[in-house]
Tab-separated table of C-alpha atoms and ligand atoms in Angstrom:
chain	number	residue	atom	x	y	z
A	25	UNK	CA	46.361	65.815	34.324
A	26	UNK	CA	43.844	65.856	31.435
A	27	UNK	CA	46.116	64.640	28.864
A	28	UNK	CA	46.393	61.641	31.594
A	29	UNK	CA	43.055	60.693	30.382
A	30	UNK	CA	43.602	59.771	26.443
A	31	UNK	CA	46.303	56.912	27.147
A	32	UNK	CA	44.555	55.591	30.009
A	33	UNK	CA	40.870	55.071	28.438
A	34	UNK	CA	43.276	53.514	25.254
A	35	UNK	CA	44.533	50.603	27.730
A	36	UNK	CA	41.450	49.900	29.265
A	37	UNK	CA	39.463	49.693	25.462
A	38	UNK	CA	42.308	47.467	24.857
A	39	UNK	CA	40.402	45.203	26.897
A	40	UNK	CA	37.105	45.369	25.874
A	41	UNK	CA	34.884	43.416	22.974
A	42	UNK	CA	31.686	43.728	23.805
A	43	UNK	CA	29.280	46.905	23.115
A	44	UNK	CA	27.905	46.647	27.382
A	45	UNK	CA	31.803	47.200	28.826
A	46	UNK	CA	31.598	50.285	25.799
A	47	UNK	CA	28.890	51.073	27.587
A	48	UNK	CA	29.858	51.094	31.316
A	49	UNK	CA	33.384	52.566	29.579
A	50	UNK	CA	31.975	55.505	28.400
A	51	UNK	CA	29.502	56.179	31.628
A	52	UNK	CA	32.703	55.576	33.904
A	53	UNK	CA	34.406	58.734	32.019
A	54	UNK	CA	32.010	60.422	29.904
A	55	UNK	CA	28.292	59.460	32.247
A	56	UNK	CA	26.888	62.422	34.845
A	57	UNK	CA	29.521	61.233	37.106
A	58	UNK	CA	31.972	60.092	35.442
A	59	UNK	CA	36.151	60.760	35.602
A	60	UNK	CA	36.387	63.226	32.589
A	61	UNK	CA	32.940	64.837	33.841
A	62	UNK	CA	34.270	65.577	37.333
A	63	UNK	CA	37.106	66.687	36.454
A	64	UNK	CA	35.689	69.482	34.141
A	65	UNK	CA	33.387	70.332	37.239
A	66	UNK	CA	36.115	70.529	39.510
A	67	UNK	CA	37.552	73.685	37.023
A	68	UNK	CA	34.564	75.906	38.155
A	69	UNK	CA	37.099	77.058	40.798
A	70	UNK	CA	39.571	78.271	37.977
A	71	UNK	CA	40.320	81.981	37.039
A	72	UNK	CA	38.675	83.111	33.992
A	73	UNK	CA	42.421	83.454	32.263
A	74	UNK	CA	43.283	79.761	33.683
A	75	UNK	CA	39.729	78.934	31.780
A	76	UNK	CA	40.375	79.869	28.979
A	77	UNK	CA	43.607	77.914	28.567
A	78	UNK	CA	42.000	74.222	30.170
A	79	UNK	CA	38.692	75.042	28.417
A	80	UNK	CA	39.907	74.597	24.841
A	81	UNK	CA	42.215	71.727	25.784
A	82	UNK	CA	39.554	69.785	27.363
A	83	UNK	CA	37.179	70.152	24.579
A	84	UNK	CA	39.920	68.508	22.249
A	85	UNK	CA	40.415	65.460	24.605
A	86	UNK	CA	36.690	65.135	25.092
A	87	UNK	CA	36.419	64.950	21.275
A	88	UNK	CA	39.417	62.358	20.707
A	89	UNK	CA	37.782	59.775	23.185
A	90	UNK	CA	34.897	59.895	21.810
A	91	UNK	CA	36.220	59.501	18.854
A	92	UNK	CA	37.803	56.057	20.521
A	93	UNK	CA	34.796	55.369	21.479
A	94	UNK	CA	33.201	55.246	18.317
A	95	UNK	CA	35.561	53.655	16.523
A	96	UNK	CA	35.660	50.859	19.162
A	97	UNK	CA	31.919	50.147	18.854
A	98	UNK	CA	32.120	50.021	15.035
A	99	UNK	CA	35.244	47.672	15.661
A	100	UNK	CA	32.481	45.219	17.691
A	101	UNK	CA	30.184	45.604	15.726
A	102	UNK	CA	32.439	44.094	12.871
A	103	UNK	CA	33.314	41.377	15.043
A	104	UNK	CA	29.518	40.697	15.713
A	105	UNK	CA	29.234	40.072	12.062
A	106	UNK	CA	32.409	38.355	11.049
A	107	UNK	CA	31.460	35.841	13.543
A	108	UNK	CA	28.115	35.321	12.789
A	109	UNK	CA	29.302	34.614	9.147
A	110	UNK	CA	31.291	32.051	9.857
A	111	UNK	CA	29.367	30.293	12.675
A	112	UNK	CA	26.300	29.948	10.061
A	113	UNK	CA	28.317	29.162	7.139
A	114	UNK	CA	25.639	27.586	4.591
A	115	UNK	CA	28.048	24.292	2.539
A	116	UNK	CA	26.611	24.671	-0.319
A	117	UNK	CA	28.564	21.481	-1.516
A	118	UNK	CA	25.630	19.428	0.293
A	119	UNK	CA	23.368	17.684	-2.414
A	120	UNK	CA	19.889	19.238	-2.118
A	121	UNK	CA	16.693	17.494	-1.647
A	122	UNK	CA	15.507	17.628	-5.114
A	123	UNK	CA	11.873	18.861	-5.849
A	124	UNK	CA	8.949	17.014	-5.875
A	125	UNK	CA	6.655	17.834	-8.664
A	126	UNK	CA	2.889	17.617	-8.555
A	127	UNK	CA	1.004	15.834	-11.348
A	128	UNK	CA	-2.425	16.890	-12.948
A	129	UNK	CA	-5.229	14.252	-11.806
A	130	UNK	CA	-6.413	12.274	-14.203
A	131	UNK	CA	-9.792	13.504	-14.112
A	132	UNK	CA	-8.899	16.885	-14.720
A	133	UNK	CA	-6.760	16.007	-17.735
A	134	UNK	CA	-9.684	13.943	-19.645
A	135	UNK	CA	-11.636	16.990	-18.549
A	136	UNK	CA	-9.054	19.656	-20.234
A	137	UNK	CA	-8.484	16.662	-23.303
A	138	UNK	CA	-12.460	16.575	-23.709
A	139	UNK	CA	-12.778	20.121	-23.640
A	140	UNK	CA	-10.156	20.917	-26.090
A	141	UNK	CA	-11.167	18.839	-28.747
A	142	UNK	CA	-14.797	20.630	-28.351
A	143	UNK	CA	-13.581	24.276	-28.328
A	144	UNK	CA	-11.501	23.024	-31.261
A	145	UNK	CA	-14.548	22.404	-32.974
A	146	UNK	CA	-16.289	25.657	-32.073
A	147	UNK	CA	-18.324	24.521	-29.061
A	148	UNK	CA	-18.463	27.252	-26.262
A	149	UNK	CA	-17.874	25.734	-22.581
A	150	UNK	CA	-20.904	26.601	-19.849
A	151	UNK	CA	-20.326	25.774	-15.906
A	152	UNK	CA	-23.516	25.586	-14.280
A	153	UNK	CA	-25.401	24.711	-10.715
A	154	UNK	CA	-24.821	21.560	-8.733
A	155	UNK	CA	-27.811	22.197	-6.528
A	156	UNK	CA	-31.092	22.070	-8.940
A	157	UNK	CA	-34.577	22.088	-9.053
A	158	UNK	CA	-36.869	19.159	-9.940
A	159	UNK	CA	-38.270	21.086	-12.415
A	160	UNK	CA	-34.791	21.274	-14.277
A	161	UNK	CA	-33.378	18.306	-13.683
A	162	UNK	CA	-36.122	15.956	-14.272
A	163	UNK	CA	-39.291	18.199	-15.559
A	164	UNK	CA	-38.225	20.640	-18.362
A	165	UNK	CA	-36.187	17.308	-19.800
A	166	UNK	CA	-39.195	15.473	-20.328
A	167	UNK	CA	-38.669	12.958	-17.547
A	168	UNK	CA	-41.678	11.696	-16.146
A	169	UNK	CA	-42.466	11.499	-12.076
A	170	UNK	CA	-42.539	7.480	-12.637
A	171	UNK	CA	-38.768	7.680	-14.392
A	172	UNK	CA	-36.281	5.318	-12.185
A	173	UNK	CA	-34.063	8.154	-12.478
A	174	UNK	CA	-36.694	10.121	-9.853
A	175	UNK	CA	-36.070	7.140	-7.415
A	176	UNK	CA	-34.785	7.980	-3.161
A	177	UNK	CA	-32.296	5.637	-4.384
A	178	UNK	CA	-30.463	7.027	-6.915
A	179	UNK	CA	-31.361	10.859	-6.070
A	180	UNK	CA	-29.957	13.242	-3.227
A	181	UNK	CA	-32.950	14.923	-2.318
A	182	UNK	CA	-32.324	18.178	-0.439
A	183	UNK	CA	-35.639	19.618	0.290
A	184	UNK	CA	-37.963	22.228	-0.639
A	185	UNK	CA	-37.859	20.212	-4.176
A	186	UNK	CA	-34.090	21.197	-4.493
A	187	UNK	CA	-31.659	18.221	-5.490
A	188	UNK	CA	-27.730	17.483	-5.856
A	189	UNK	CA	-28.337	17.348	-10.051
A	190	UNK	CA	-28.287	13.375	-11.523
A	191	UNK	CA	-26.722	14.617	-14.521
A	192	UNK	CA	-25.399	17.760	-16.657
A	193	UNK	CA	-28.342	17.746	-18.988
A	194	UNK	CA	-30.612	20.496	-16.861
A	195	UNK	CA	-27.810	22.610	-18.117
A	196	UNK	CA	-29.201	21.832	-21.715
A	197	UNK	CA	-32.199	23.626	-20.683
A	198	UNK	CA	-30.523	26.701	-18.940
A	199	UNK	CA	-28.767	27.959	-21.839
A	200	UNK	CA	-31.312	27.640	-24.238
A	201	UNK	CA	-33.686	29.692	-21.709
A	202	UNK	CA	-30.947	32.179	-21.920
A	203	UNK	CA	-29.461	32.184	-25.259
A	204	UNK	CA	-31.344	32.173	-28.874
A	205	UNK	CA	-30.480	29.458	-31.201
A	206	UNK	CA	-28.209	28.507	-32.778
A	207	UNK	CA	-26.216	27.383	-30.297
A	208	UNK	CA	-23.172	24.870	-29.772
A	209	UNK	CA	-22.016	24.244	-26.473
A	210	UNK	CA	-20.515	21.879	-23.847
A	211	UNK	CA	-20.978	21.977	-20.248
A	212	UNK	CA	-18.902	19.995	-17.734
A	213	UNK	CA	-19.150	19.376	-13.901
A	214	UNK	CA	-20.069	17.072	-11.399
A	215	UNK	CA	-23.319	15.300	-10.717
A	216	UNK	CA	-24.330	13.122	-8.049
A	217	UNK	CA	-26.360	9.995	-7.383
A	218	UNK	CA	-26.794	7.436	-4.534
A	219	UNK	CA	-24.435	4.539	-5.145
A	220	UNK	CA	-21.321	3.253	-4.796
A	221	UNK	CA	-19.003	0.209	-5.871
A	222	UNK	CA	-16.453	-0.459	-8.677
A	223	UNK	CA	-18.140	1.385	-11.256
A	224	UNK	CA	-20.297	3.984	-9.233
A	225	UNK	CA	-18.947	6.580	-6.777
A	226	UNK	CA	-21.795	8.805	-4.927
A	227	UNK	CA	-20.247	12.462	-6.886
A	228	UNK	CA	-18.906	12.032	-10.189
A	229	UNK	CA	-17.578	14.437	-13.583
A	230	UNK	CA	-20.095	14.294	-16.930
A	231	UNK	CA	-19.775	16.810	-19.991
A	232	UNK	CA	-22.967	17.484	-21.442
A	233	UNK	CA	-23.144	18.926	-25.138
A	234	UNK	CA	-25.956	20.339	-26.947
A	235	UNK	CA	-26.215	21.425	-30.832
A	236	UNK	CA	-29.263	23.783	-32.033
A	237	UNK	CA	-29.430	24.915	-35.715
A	238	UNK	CA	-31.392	24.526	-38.368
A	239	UNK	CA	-31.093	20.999	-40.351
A	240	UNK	CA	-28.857	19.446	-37.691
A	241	UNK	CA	-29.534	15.738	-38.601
A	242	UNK	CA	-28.511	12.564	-36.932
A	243	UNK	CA	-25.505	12.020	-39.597
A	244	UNK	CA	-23.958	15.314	-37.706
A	245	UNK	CA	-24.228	13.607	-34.408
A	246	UNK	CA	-22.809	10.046	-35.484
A	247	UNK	CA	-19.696	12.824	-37.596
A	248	UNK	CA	-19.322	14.874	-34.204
A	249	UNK	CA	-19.098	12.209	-31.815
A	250	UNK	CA	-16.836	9.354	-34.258
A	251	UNK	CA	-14.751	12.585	-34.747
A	252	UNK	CA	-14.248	13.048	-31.569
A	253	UNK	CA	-14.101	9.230	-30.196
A	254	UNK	CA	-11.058	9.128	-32.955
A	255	UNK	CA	-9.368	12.610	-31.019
A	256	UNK	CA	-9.408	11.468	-27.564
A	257	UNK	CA	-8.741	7.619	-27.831
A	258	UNK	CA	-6.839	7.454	-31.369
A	259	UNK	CA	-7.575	6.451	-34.889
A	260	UNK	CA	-7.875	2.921	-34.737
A	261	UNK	CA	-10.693	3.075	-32.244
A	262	UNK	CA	-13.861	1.680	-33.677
A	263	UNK	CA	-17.330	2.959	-32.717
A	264	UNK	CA	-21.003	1.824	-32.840
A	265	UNK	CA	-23.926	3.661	-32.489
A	266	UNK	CA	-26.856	1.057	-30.682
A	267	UNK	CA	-30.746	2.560	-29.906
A	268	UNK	CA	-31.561	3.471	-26.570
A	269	UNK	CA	-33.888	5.445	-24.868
A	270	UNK	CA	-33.732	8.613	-23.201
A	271	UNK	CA	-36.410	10.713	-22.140
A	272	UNK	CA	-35.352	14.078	-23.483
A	273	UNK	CA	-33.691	12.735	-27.148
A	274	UNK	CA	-35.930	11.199	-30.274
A	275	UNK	CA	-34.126	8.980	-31.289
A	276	UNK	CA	-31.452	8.124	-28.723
A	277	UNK	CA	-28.467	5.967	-29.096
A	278	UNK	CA	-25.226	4.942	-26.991
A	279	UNK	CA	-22.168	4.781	-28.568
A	280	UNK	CA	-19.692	2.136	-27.962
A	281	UNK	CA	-16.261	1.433	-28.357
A	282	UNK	CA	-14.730	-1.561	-29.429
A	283	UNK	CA	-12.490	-2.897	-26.492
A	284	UNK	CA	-9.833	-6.247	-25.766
A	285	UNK	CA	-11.507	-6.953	-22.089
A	286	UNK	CA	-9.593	-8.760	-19.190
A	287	UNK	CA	-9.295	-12.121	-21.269
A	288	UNK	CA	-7.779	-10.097	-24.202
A	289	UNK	CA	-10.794	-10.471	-26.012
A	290	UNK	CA	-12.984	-7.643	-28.390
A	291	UNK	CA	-15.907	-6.227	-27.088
A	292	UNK	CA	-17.781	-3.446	-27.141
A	293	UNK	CA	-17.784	-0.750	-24.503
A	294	UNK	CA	-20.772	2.294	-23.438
A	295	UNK	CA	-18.919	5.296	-23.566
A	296	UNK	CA	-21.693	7.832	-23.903
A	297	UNK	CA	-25.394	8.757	-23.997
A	298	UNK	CA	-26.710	10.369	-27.178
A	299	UNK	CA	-29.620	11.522	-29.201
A	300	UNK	CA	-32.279	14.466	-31.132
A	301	UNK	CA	-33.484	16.684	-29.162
A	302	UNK	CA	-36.822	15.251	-28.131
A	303	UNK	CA	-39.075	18.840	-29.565
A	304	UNK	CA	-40.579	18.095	-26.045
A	305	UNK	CA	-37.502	19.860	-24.191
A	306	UNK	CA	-37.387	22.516	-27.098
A	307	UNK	CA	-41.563	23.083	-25.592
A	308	UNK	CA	-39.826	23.935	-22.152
A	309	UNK	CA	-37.700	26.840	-23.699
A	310	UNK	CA	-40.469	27.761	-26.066
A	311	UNK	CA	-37.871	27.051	-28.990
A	312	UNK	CA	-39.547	26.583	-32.500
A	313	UNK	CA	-39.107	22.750	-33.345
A	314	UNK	CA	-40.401	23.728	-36.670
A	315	UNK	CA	-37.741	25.641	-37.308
A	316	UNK	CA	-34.764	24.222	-35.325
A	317	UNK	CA	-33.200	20.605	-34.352
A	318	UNK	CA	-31.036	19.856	-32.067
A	319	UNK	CA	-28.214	16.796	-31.270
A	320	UNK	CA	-27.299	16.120	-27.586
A	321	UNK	CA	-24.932	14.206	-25.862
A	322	UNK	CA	-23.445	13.548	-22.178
A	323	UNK	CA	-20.386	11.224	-21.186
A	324	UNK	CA	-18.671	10.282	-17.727
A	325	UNK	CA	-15.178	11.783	-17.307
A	326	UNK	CA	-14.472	8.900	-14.875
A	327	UNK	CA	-15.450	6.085	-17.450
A	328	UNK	CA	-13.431	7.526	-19.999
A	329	UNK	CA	-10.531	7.707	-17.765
A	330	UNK	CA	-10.790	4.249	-16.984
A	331	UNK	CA	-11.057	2.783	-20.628
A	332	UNK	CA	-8.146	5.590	-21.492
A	333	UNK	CA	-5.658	4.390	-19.111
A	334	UNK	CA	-6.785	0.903	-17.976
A	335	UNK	CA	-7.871	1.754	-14.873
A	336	UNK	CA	-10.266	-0.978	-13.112
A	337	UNK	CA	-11.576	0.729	-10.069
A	338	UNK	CA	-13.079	4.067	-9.744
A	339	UNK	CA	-12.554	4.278	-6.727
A	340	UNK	CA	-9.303	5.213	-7.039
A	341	UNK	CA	-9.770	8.686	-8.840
A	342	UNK	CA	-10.917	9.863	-4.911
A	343	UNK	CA	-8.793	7.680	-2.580
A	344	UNK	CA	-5.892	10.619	-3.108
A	345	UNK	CA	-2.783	7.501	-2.954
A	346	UNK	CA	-0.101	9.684	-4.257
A	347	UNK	CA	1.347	5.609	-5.902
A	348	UNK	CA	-1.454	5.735	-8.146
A	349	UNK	CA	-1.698	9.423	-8.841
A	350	UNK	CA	1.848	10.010	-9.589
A	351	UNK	CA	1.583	7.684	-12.432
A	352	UNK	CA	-0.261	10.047	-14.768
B	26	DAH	N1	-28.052	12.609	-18.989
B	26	DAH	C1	-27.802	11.247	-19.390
B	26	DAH	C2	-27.311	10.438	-18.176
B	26	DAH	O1	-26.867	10.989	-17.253
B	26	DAH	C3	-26.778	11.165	-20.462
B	26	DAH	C4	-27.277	11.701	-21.753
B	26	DAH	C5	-27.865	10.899	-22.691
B	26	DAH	C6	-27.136	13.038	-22.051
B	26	DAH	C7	-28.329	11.354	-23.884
B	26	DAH	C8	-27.605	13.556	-23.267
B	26	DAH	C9	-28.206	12.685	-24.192
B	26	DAH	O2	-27.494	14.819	-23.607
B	26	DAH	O3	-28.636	13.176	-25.372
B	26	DAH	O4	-27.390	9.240	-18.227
């Protein structure tokens, strides 16, 4: 009987948790050649009238399993889930790991310190080329072929009279080629020269600045520099200004800072490189030295790290030891 059918297929998905036996289920009654499918087939042989009685009544039954059938396989699929949820239950009453935050390197900070306290003061900030020319790095500055700096030894030569730049002061000369004075900038980056030990790594950070205008004197150097000196290291700092020579400044000076050394006693300390734009360099950018003067100055990031936060070896800046990295 069809009615036979309903209770039987109920027992037998009794049994069953998995959507494959729903599967083979379904086939074994529903599939090509399956119970409920034969049985229909084996009504061919009815009278119309007898037809049209069974037709109707297995149309309902065929509708009511699957029906079952359905409901079964969203019944699984339930399972499937509720199980899953608690097999991967997360305890979120475990302590977590904690995060471990990076720190800014201490060469970057001086860098973003130095170049705050210029912007502050209205300079602009210029990045330029590592890779120069002779003619900009030495030349235009008004160093001559016989200068030291020239040397194999202290110079990366590259060919094709190309260089790794000594310093940041060709930069000097590339803005004023491209900009009309007056101008009041800073330029920061890294230059490169042949040596290495405590003080000297082979690539390291300056910050060149340059001043044009008309009537910039040597008192606005010493009141830019002592101002700045006072930003980045603190009030009590005292400075000196001591003669020197450099080839593209007239006059040039260093300026020092006094210092307690390793046997806690004073002394004075180079921090930077200064000067007046020697009216040779303002030749090379066909500025009028009648009309306009110019201060200049460069400094090394990693030497005023070191005197900033005591450090003794520059090496360390580049050895990447997360111990001494983490401090800052
Ligand atoms: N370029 C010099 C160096 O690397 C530093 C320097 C000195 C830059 C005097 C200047 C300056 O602009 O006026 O040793």
């Amino acid at each position: 009987m069809i009615k036979d059918f309903v209770p039987k297929i109920k027992i037998e998905l009794d049994k069953i948790n998995s959507e494959n036996e729903l599967m083979n289920l379904k086939s074994k009654y529903l599939g090509k050649k399956g119970e409920l499918t034969e049985f229909t087939n084996s009504l061919k042989s009815l009278t119309i009238e007898e037809k049209k009685v069974q037709g109707p009544l297995i149309n309902t039954i065929k509708k009511e399993i699957e029906s079952l059938l359905l409901n079964k396989s969203k019944e699984i699929k339930r399972l499937l889930i509720d199980k899953k949820l608690s097999d991967e239950k997360i305890d979120i009453s475990l302590p977590s790991r904690g995060n471990r935050r990076g720190t800014i390197h201490p060469i970057s900070k001086v860098l973003i310190d130095i170049t705050k306290i210029f912007s502050e003061f209205g300079f602009e900030v210029f990045d330029g080329p590592e890779i120069e020319s002779d003619y900009y790095n030495f030349e235009s500055l008004n160093i001559p072929t016989d200068h030291p700096a020239r040397d194999m030894q202290d110079t990366f030569y590259l060919g094709n009279n190309n260089l790794l730049r000594t310093h940041t002061s060709p930069m000097q000369i590339r803005i004023m080629e491209t900009n009309k004075p007056p101008l009041k900038i800073i330029s920061p980056g890294k230059v490169y020269r042949c040596d290495s030990d405590v003080t000297h790594t082979p690539m390291f950070n300056q910050i060149e600045g340059l001043l044009v205008d008309r009537d910039v004197s040597f008192a606005h150097l010493k009141g830019i520099l002592n101002e700045f000196i006072y930003r980045f290291f603190g009030s009590q700092i005292k400075t000196r200004f001591r003669p020197s020579y450099f080839p593209f400044t007239e006059p040039s000076a260093e300026l020092d800072i006094e210092w307690i050394n390793k046997s806690g006693e004073k002394s004075w300390m180079e921090v930077l490189g200064c000067g007046m734009v020697n009216p040779k360099v303002f030749e090379s950018v066909k500025y009028d030295s009648n009309e306009f003067t110019g201060l200049a100055f460069g400094m090394g990031i990693e030497r005023l790290a070191m005197i900033k936060y005591g450090i003794t070896d520059i090496r360390y800046f580049y050895q990447n030891d997360l111990k001494f990295l983490n401090q800052f």
